[in-house]
mmCIF file with all atom_site columns, C-alpha atoms and ligand atoms in Angstrom:
data_model
loop_
_atom_site.group_PDB
_atom_site.id
_atom_site.type_symbol
_atom_site.label_atom_id
_atom_site.label_alt_id
_atom_site.label_comp_id
_atom_site.label_asym_id
_atom_site.label_entity_id
_atom_site.label_seq_id
_atom_site.pdbx_PDB_ins_code
_atom_site.Cartn_x
_atom_site.Cartn_y
_atom_site.Cartn_z
_atom_site.occupancy
_atom_site.B_iso_or_equiv
_atom_site.pdbx_formal_charge
_atom_site.auth_seq_id
_atom_site.auth_comp_id
_atom_site.auth_asym_id
_atom_site.auth_atom_id
_atom_site.pdbx_PDB_model_num
ATOM   1   C CA  . MET A 1 1   ? 55.110 -56.867 -48.470 1.00 81.00 ? 1   MET A CA  1
ATOM   2   C CA  . ALA A 1 2   ? 54.313 -53.691 -50.397 1.00 96.00 ? 2   ALA A CA  1
ATOM   3   C CA  . ILE A 1 3   ? 52.180 -53.429 -53.504 1.00 98.00 ? 3   ILE A CA  1
ATOM   4   C CA  . GLU A 1 4   ? 54.573 -52.823 -56.398 1.00 98.00 ? 4   GLU A CA  1
ATOM   5   C CA  . ARG A 1 5   ? 54.425 -52.283 -60.136 1.00 98.00 ? 5   ARG A CA  1
ATOM   6   C CA  . THR A 1 6   ? 56.777 -53.837 -62.671 1.00 98.00 ? 6   THR A CA  1
ATOM   7   C CA  . LEU A 1 7   ? 57.217 -53.680 -66.424 1.00 99.00 ? 7   LEU A CA  1
ATOM   8   C CA  . SER A 1 8   ? 56.863 -56.917 -68.358 1.00 99.00 ? 8   SER A CA  1
ATOM   9   C CA  . ILE A 1 9   ? 57.519 -57.515 -72.046 1.00 99.00 ? 9   ILE A CA  1
ATOM   10  C CA  . ILE A 1 10  ? 56.466 -60.656 -73.890 1.00 99.00 ? 10  ILE A CA  1
ATOM   11  C CA  . LYS A 1 11  ? 59.236 -60.741 -76.496 1.00 98.00 ? 11  LYS A CA  1
ATOM   12  C CA  . PRO A 1 12  ? 58.856 -61.453 -80.252 1.00 98.00 ? 12  PRO A CA  1
ATOM   13  C CA  . ASP A 1 13  ? 59.649 -65.174 -79.911 1.00 98.00 ? 13  ASP A CA  1
ATOM   14  C CA  . ALA A 1 14  ? 56.822 -65.784 -77.422 1.00 98.00 ? 14  ALA A CA  1
ATOM   15  C CA  . VAL A 1 15  ? 54.363 -63.587 -79.339 1.00 98.00 ? 15  VAL A CA  1
ATOM   16  C CA  . ALA A 1 16  ? 55.190 -65.643 -82.469 1.00 98.00 ? 16  ALA A CA  1
ATOM   17  C CA  . LYS A 1 17  ? 54.563 -68.867 -80.505 1.00 98.00 ? 17  LYS A CA  1
ATOM   18  C CA  . ASN A 1 18  ? 51.046 -67.615 -79.644 1.00 98.00 ? 18  ASN A CA  1
ATOM   19  C CA  . VAL A 1 19  ? 51.523 -67.992 -75.887 1.00 98.00 ? 19  VAL A CA  1
ATOM   20  C CA  . ILE A 1 20  ? 50.506 -64.490 -74.715 1.00 99.00 ? 20  ILE A CA  1
ATOM   21  C CA  . GLY A 1 21  ? 47.437 -65.949 -72.990 1.00 98.00 ? 21  GLY A CA  1
ATOM   22  C CA  . GLN A 1 22  ? 49.395 -68.728 -71.285 1.00 98.00 ? 22  GLN A CA  1
ATOM   23  C CA  . ILE A 1 23  ? 51.883 -66.187 -69.945 1.00 99.00 ? 23  ILE A CA  1
ATOM   24  C CA  . TYR A 1 24  ? 49.083 -63.865 -68.765 1.00 99.00 ? 24  TYR A CA  1
ATOM   25  C CA  . SER A 1 25  ? 47.547 -66.860 -66.928 1.00 98.00 ? 25  SER A CA  1
ATOM   26  C CA  . ARG A 1 26  ? 50.769 -67.265 -64.990 1.00 98.00 ? 26  ARG A CA  1
ATOM   27  C CA  . PHE A 1 27  ? 50.751 -63.594 -63.989 1.00 99.00 ? 27  PHE A CA  1
ATOM   28  C CA  . GLU A 1 28  ? 47.134 -63.821 -62.872 1.00 98.00 ? 28  GLU A CA  1
ATOM   29  C CA  . GLY A 1 29  ? 47.652 -67.166 -61.128 1.00 98.00 ? 29  GLY A CA  1
ATOM   30  C CA  . ALA A 1 30  ? 50.416 -65.579 -59.053 1.00 98.00 ? 30  ALA A CA  1
ATOM   31  C CA  . GLY A 1 31  ? 48.158 -62.688 -58.023 1.00 98.00 ? 31  GLY A CA  1
ATOM   32  C CA  . LEU A 1 32  ? 49.598 -60.104 -60.411 1.00 98.00 ? 32  LEU A CA  1
ATOM   33  C CA  . LYS A 1 33  ? 47.122 -57.800 -62.153 1.00 98.00 ? 33  LYS A CA  1
ATOM   34  C CA  . VAL A 1 34  ? 47.621 -56.479 -65.677 1.00 98.00 ? 34  VAL A CA  1
ATOM   35  C CA  . ILE A 1 35  ? 46.957 -52.734 -65.167 1.00 98.00 ? 35  ILE A CA  1
ATOM   36  C CA  . ALA A 1 36  ? 48.208 -51.486 -68.562 1.00 98.00 ? 36  ALA A CA  1
ATOM   37  C CA  . ALA A 1 37  ? 48.992 -53.247 -71.843 1.00 98.00 ? 37  ALA A CA  1
ATOM   38  C CA  . ARG A 1 38  ? 49.900 -52.512 -75.449 1.00 98.00 ? 38  ARG A CA  1
ATOM   39  C CA  . MET A 1 39  ? 51.082 -54.584 -78.361 1.00 98.00 ? 39  MET A CA  1
ATOM   40  C CA  . MET A 1 40  ? 53.654 -52.762 -80.433 1.00 98.00 ? 40  MET A CA  1
ATOM   41  C CA  . GLN A 1 41  ? 56.406 -53.054 -82.992 1.00 98.00 ? 41  GLN A CA  1
ATOM   42  C CA  . LEU A 1 42  ? 59.533 -51.501 -81.472 1.00 98.00 ? 42  LEU A CA  1
ATOM   43  C CA  . SER A 1 43  ? 61.680 -49.356 -83.730 1.00 98.00 ? 43  SER A CA  1
ATOM   44  C CA  . GLN A 1 44  ? 65.452 -49.739 -83.647 1.00 98.00 ? 44  GLN A CA  1
ATOM   45  C CA  . ALA A 1 45  ? 65.681 -46.450 -81.732 1.00 98.00 ? 45  ALA A CA  1
ATOM   46  C CA  . ASP A 1 46  ? 63.084 -47.677 -79.180 1.00 98.00 ? 46  ASP A CA  1
ATOM   47  C CA  . ALA A 1 47  ? 64.965 -50.937 -78.579 1.00 98.00 ? 47  ALA A CA  1
ATOM   48  C CA  . GLU A 1 48  ? 68.346 -49.204 -78.327 1.00 98.00 ? 48  GLU A CA  1
ATOM   49  C CA  . ALA A 1 49  ? 66.949 -46.700 -75.831 1.00 98.00 ? 49  ALA A CA  1
ATOM   50  C CA  . PHE A 1 50  ? 65.168 -49.340 -73.746 1.00 98.00 ? 50  PHE A CA  1
ATOM   51  C CA  . TYR A 1 51  ? 68.307 -51.490 -73.497 1.00 98.00 ? 51  TYR A CA  1
ATOM   52  C CA  . ALA A 1 52  ? 70.779 -48.551 -73.290 1.00 98.00 ? 52  ALA A CA  1
ATOM   53  C CA  . VAL A 1 53  ? 72.195 -49.988 -70.056 1.00 97.00 ? 53  VAL A CA  1
ATOM   54  C CA  . HIS A 1 54  ? 73.552 -52.907 -72.133 1.00 98.00 ? 54  HIS A CA  1
ATOM   55  C CA  . LYS A 1 55  ? 75.005 -50.838 -75.007 1.00 98.00 ? 55  LYS A CA  1
ATOM   56  C CA  . GLU A 1 56  ? 78.616 -51.817 -74.306 1.00 98.00 ? 56  GLU A CA  1
ATOM   57  C CA  . ARG A 1 57  ? 77.799 -55.539 -73.987 1.00 98.00 ? 57  ARG A CA  1
ATOM   58  C CA  . PRO A 1 58  ? 78.818 -57.892 -76.824 1.00 98.00 ? 58  PRO A CA  1
ATOM   59  C CA  . PHE A 1 59  ? 75.217 -59.100 -77.290 1.00 98.00 ? 59  PHE A CA  1
ATOM   60  C CA  . PHE A 1 60  ? 73.703 -55.588 -77.644 1.00 98.00 ? 60  PHE A CA  1
ATOM   61  C CA  . LYS A 1 61  ? 73.408 -55.517 -81.440 1.00 98.00 ? 61  LYS A CA  1
ATOM   62  C CA  . ASP A 1 62  ? 71.831 -58.977 -81.612 1.00 98.00 ? 62  ASP A CA  1
ATOM   63  C CA  . LEU A 1 63  ? 69.510 -58.140 -78.715 1.00 98.00 ? 63  LEU A CA  1
ATOM   64  C CA  . VAL A 1 64  ? 68.235 -55.023 -80.511 1.00 98.00 ? 64  VAL A CA  1
ATOM   65  C CA  . SER A 1 65  ? 67.755 -56.970 -83.780 1.00 98.00 ? 65  SER A CA  1
ATOM   66  C CA  . PHE A 1 66  ? 65.831 -59.652 -81.934 1.00 98.00 ? 66  PHE A CA  1
ATOM   67  C CA  . MET A 1 67  ? 63.599 -57.185 -80.090 1.00 98.00 ? 67  MET A CA  1
ATOM   68  C CA  . ILE A 1 68  ? 62.552 -55.526 -83.363 1.00 98.00 ? 68  ILE A CA  1
ATOM   69  C CA  . SER A 1 69  ? 62.063 -58.821 -85.238 1.00 98.00 ? 69  SER A CA  1
ATOM   70  C CA  . GLY A 1 70  ? 58.301 -58.808 -84.580 1.00 98.00 ? 70  GLY A CA  1
ATOM   71  C CA  . PRO A 1 71  ? 55.664 -57.299 -82.308 1.00 98.00 ? 71  PRO A CA  1
ATOM   72  C CA  . VAL A 1 72  ? 56.020 -57.388 -78.537 1.00 99.00 ? 72  VAL A CA  1
ATOM   73  C CA  . MET A 1 73  ? 53.332 -57.314 -75.850 1.00 99.00 ? 73  MET A CA  1
ATOM   74  C CA  . VAL A 1 74  ? 54.160 -54.800 -73.137 1.00 99.00 ? 74  VAL A CA  1
ATOM   75  C CA  . GLN A 1 75  ? 52.356 -54.677 -69.789 1.00 98.00 ? 75  GLN A CA  1
ATOM   76  C CA  . VAL A 1 76  ? 52.477 -53.227 -66.317 1.00 98.00 ? 76  VAL A CA  1
ATOM   77  C CA  . LEU A 1 77  ? 51.890 -55.784 -63.576 1.00 99.00 ? 77  LEU A CA  1
ATOM   78  C CA  . GLU A 1 78  ? 50.766 -54.791 -60.097 1.00 98.00 ? 78  GLU A CA  1
ATOM   79  C CA  . GLY A 1 79  ? 50.671 -56.804 -56.888 1.00 98.00 ? 79  GLY A CA  1
ATOM   80  C CA  . GLU A 1 80  ? 52.418 -57.696 -53.647 1.00 98.00 ? 80  GLU A CA  1
ATOM   81  C CA  . GLY A 1 81  ? 56.155 -57.849 -54.296 1.00 98.00 ? 81  GLY A CA  1
ATOM   82  C CA  . ALA A 1 82  ? 55.428 -57.696 -58.042 1.00 98.00 ? 82  ALA A CA  1
ATOM   83  C CA  . ILE A 1 83  ? 59.045 -57.123 -59.115 1.00 98.00 ? 83  ILE A CA  1
ATOM   84  C CA  . LEU A 1 84  ? 60.503 -60.238 -57.496 1.00 98.00 ? 84  LEU A CA  1
ATOM   85  C CA  . LYS A 1 85  ? 57.346 -62.272 -58.077 1.00 98.00 ? 85  LYS A CA  1
ATOM   86  C CA  . ASN A 1 86  ? 57.575 -61.613 -61.829 1.00 99.00 ? 86  ASN A CA  1
ATOM   87  C CA  . ARG A 1 87  ? 61.303 -62.423 -61.848 1.00 98.00 ? 87  ARG A CA  1
ATOM   88  C CA  . ASP A 1 88  ? 60.496 -65.731 -60.102 1.00 98.00 ? 88  ASP A CA  1
ATOM   89  C CA  . LEU A 1 89  ? 57.783 -66.529 -62.667 1.00 99.00 ? 89  LEU A CA  1
ATOM   90  C CA  . MET A 1 90  ? 60.226 -65.704 -65.510 1.00 99.00 ? 90  MET A CA  1
ATOM   91  C CA  . GLY A 1 91  ? 63.125 -67.892 -64.381 1.00 98.00 ? 91  GLY A CA  1
ATOM   92  C CA  . ALA A 1 92  ? 66.826 -67.433 -65.141 1.00 98.00 ? 92  ALA A CA  1
ATOM   93  C CA  . THR A 1 93  ? 67.972 -65.409 -68.179 1.00 98.00 ? 93  THR A CA  1
ATOM   94  C CA  . ASP A 1 94  ? 69.305 -68.593 -69.804 1.00 98.00 ? 94  ASP A CA  1
ATOM   95  C CA  . PRO A 1 95  ? 66.350 -70.983 -70.224 1.00 98.00 ? 95  PRO A CA  1
ATOM   96  C CA  . LYS A 1 96  ? 68.726 -73.945 -69.826 1.00 98.00 ? 96  LYS A CA  1
ATOM   97  C CA  . LYS A 1 97  ? 69.356 -72.719 -66.270 1.00 98.00 ? 97  LYS A CA  1
ATOM   98  C CA  . ALA A 1 98  ? 65.764 -71.699 -65.535 1.00 98.00 ? 98  ALA A CA  1
ATOM   99  C CA  . ASP A 1 99  ? 63.846 -73.654 -62.899 1.00 98.00 ? 99  ASP A CA  1
ATOM   100 C CA  . LYS A 1 100 ? 61.243 -76.144 -64.084 1.00 98.00 ? 100 LYS A CA  1
ATOM   101 C CA  . GLY A 1 101 ? 57.820 -74.584 -64.504 1.00 98.00 ? 101 GLY A CA  1
ATOM   102 C CA  . THR A 1 102 ? 59.079 -71.049 -65.122 1.00 98.00 ? 102 THR A CA  1
ATOM   103 C CA  . ILE A 1 103 ? 58.072 -69.078 -68.218 1.00 98.00 ? 103 ILE A CA  1
ATOM   104 C CA  . ARG A 1 104 ? 61.562 -69.232 -69.699 1.00 98.00 ? 104 ARG A CA  1
ATOM   105 C CA  . ALA A 1 105 ? 61.958 -72.970 -69.004 1.00 98.00 ? 105 ALA A CA  1
ATOM   106 C CA  . ASP A 1 106 ? 58.645 -73.633 -70.735 1.00 98.00 ? 106 ASP A CA  1
ATOM   107 C CA  . PHE A 1 107 ? 58.594 -71.117 -73.604 1.00 98.00 ? 107 PHE A CA  1
ATOM   108 C CA  . ALA A 1 108 ? 62.136 -69.831 -74.322 1.00 98.00 ? 108 ALA A CA  1
ATOM   109 C CA  . ASP A 1 109 ? 64.597 -71.304 -76.807 1.00 94.00 ? 109 ASP A CA  1
ATOM   110 C CA  . SER A 1 110 ? 67.879 -69.595 -75.950 1.00 97.00 ? 110 SER A CA  1
ATOM   111 C CA  . ILE A 1 111 ? 69.541 -66.938 -73.794 1.00 97.00 ? 111 ILE A CA  1
ATOM   112 C CA  . ASP A 1 112 ? 68.801 -64.272 -76.411 1.00 95.00 ? 112 ASP A CA  1
ATOM   113 C CA  . ALA A 1 113 ? 65.324 -65.393 -77.509 1.00 97.00 ? 113 ALA A CA  1
ATOM   114 C CA  . ASN A 1 114 ? 64.139 -65.835 -73.939 1.00 98.00 ? 114 ASN A CA  1
ATOM   115 C CA  . ALA A 1 115 ? 60.409 -65.034 -74.091 1.00 98.00 ? 115 ALA A CA  1
ATOM   116 C CA  . VAL A 1 116 ? 60.051 -62.295 -71.487 1.00 99.00 ? 116 VAL A CA  1
ATOM   117 C CA  . HIS A 1 117 ? 61.549 -59.201 -69.921 1.00 98.00 ? 117 HIS A CA  1
ATOM   118 C CA  . GLY A 1 118 ? 60.867 -58.093 -66.356 1.00 98.00 ? 118 GLY A CA  1
ATOM   119 C CA  . SER A 1 119 ? 62.163 -55.085 -64.412 1.00 98.00 ? 119 SER A CA  1
ATOM   120 C CA  . ASP A 1 120 ? 64.838 -56.067 -61.911 1.00 98.00 ? 120 ASP A CA  1
ATOM   121 C CA  . ALA A 1 121 ? 64.398 -53.365 -59.226 1.00 98.00 ? 121 ALA A CA  1
ATOM   122 C CA  . ALA A 1 122 ? 62.040 -50.584 -58.116 1.00 98.00 ? 122 ALA A CA  1
ATOM   123 C CA  . GLU A 1 123 ? 64.096 -47.839 -59.763 1.00 98.00 ? 123 GLU A CA  1
ATOM   124 C CA  . THR A 1 124 ? 64.310 -49.601 -63.124 1.00 98.00 ? 124 THR A CA  1
ATOM   125 C CA  . ALA A 1 125 ? 60.602 -50.513 -62.941 1.00 98.00 ? 125 ALA A CA  1
ATOM   126 C CA  . ALA A 1 126 ? 59.663 -46.827 -62.585 1.00 98.00 ? 126 ALA A CA  1
ATOM   127 C CA  . VAL A 1 127 ? 61.868 -45.808 -65.520 1.00 98.00 ? 127 VAL A CA  1
ATOM   128 C CA  . GLU A 1 128 ? 60.700 -48.697 -67.735 1.00 98.00 ? 128 GLU A CA  1
ATOM   129 C CA  . ILE A 1 129 ? 56.992 -48.143 -66.998 1.00 98.00 ? 129 ILE A CA  1
ATOM   130 C CA  . ALA A 1 130 ? 57.347 -44.438 -67.850 1.00 98.00 ? 130 ALA A CA  1
ATOM   131 C CA  . PHE A 1 131 ? 59.172 -45.392 -71.078 1.00 98.00 ? 131 PHE A CA  1
ATOM   132 C CA  . PHE A 1 132 ? 56.034 -47.140 -72.409 1.00 98.00 ? 132 PHE A CA  1
ATOM   133 C CA  . PHE A 1 133 ? 53.009 -45.751 -70.570 1.00 98.00 ? 133 PHE A CA  1
ATOM   134 C CA  . PRO A 1 134 ? 51.758 -42.281 -69.660 1.00 98.00 ? 134 PRO A CA  1
ATOM   135 C CA  . ALA A 1 135 ? 50.107 -42.314 -66.207 1.00 97.00 ? 135 ALA A CA  1
ATOM   136 C CA  . MET A 1 136 ? 46.647 -41.882 -67.777 1.00 96.00 ? 136 MET A CA  1
ATOM   137 C CA  . ASN A 1 137 ? 46.990 -45.323 -69.455 1.00 97.00 ? 137 ASN A CA  1
ATOM   138 C CA  . ILE A 1 138 ? 47.676 -47.184 -66.200 1.00 97.00 ? 138 ILE A CA  1
ATOM   139 C CA  . HIS A 1 139 ? 44.552 -48.476 -64.453 1.00 98.00 ? 139 HIS A CA  1
ATOM   140 C CA  . SER A 1 140 ? 45.266 -49.577 -60.908 1.00 95.00 ? 140 SER A CA  1
ATOM   141 C CA  . ARG A 1 141 ? 42.253 -51.423 -59.475 1.00 85.00 ? 141 ARG A CA  1
HETATM 142 N N1  . UDP B 2 .   ? 71.120 -61.396 -73.320 1.00 56.67 ? 201 UDP B N1  1
HETATM 143 C C1  . UDP B 2 .   ? 71.729 -62.053 -74.373 1.00 56.67 ? 201 UDP B C1  1
HETATM 144 N N2  . UDP B 2 .   ? 72.931 -62.685 -74.141 1.00 56.67 ? 201 UDP B N2  1
HETATM 145 C C2  . UDP B 2 .   ? 73.519 -62.704 -72.917 1.00 56.67 ? 201 UDP B C2  1
HETATM 146 C C3  . UDP B 2 .   ? 72.882 -62.036 -71.845 1.00 56.67 ? 201 UDP B C3  1
HETATM 147 C C4  . UDP B 2 .   ? 71.673 -61.391 -72.088 1.00 56.67 ? 201 UDP B C4  1
HETATM 148 O O1  . UDP B 2 .   ? 71.231 -62.051 -75.486 1.00 56.67 ? 201 UDP B O1  1
HETATM 149 O O2  . UDP B 2 .   ? 74.597 -63.296 -72.766 1.00 56.67 ? 201 UDP B O2  1
HETATM 150 C C5  . UDP B 2 .   ? 69.843 -60.708 -73.583 1.00 56.67 ? 201 UDP B C5  1
HETATM 151 C C6  . UDP B 2 .   ? 68.659 -61.526 -73.091 1.00 56.67 ? 201 UDP B C6  1
HETATM 152 O O3  . UDP B 2 .   ? 67.573 -61.352 -74.012 1.00 56.67 ? 201 UDP B O3  1
HETATM 153 C C7  . UDP B 2 .   ? 68.341 -60.870 -71.759 1.00 56.67 ? 201 UDP B C7  1
HETATM 154 C C8  . UDP B 2 .   ? 68.663 -59.412 -72.064 1.00 56.67 ? 201 UDP B C8  1
HETATM 155 O O4  . UDP B 2 .   ? 69.813 -59.465 -72.892 1.00 56.67 ? 201 UDP B O4  1
HETATM 156 O O5  . UDP B 2 .   ? 67.006 -61.084 -71.376 1.00 56.67 ? 201 UDP B O5  1
HETATM 157 C C9  . UDP B 2 .   ? 68.959 -58.563 -70.853 1.00 56.67 ? 201 UDP B C9  1
HETATM 158 O O6  . UDP B 2 .   ? 69.955 -59.182 -70.084 1.00 56.67 ? 201 UDP B O6  1
HETATM 159 P P1  . UDP B 2 .   ? 69.858 -59.250 -68.491 1.00 56.67 ? 201 UDP B P1  1
HETATM 160 O O7  . UDP B 2 .   ? 71.176 -59.733 -67.980 1.00 56.67 ? 201 UDP B O7  1
HETATM 161 O O8  . UDP B 2 .   ? 69.346 -57.939 -67.977 1.00 56.67 ? 201 UDP B O8  1
HETATM 162 O O9  . UDP B 2 .   ? 68.792 -60.435 -68.241 1.00 56.67 ? 201 UDP B O9  1
HETATM 163 P P2  . UDP B 2 .   ? 67.285 -60.462 -67.734 1.00 56.67 ? 201 UDP B P2  1
HETATM 164 O O10 . UDP B 2 .   ? 67.134 -59.370 -66.707 1.00 56.67 ? 201 UDP B O10 1
HETATM 165 O O11 . UDP B 2 .   ? 66.414 -60.244 -68.950 1.00 56.67 ? 201 UDP B O11 1
HETATM 166 O O12 . UDP B 2 .   ? 67.103 -61.849 -67.161 1.00 56.67 ? 201 UDP B O12 1
#
């Protein structure tokens, strides 16, 4: 399988729960490397732009409010099959449906406050990584 990069966000609920380190351990335990990272407070415009694909969905307004409710930890993960591997670590969007042992099963409270974001395909990963990180801040190793 090819080496891929994916964008991960630890959302405000998980940052508030102080589980950044526990989530990073899962990435590292699965062979994913953190090759770029920044903690930031998203503005409303940032969150609306990042989730523009969902702007017609009924949950869009609440999703944007949630994503700006506190700081997020944003990172680029690199490794073999990183996109799917991260999605597997995350678990289903709704934590009630997420497999046991996944990040969302263990740390998320609800379908909206669901602890993490992860790119869902190579094309979206490229767009999402570029949204947060200039190439000079990504350190493949
Ligand atoms: N979301 C929500 N209500 C829903 C579906 C999604 O609040 O009914 C939020 C949730 O935070 C989710 C995000 O919108 O993570 C993006 O939805 P998507 O279907 O892309 O899920 P993901 O790829 O994050 O699993």
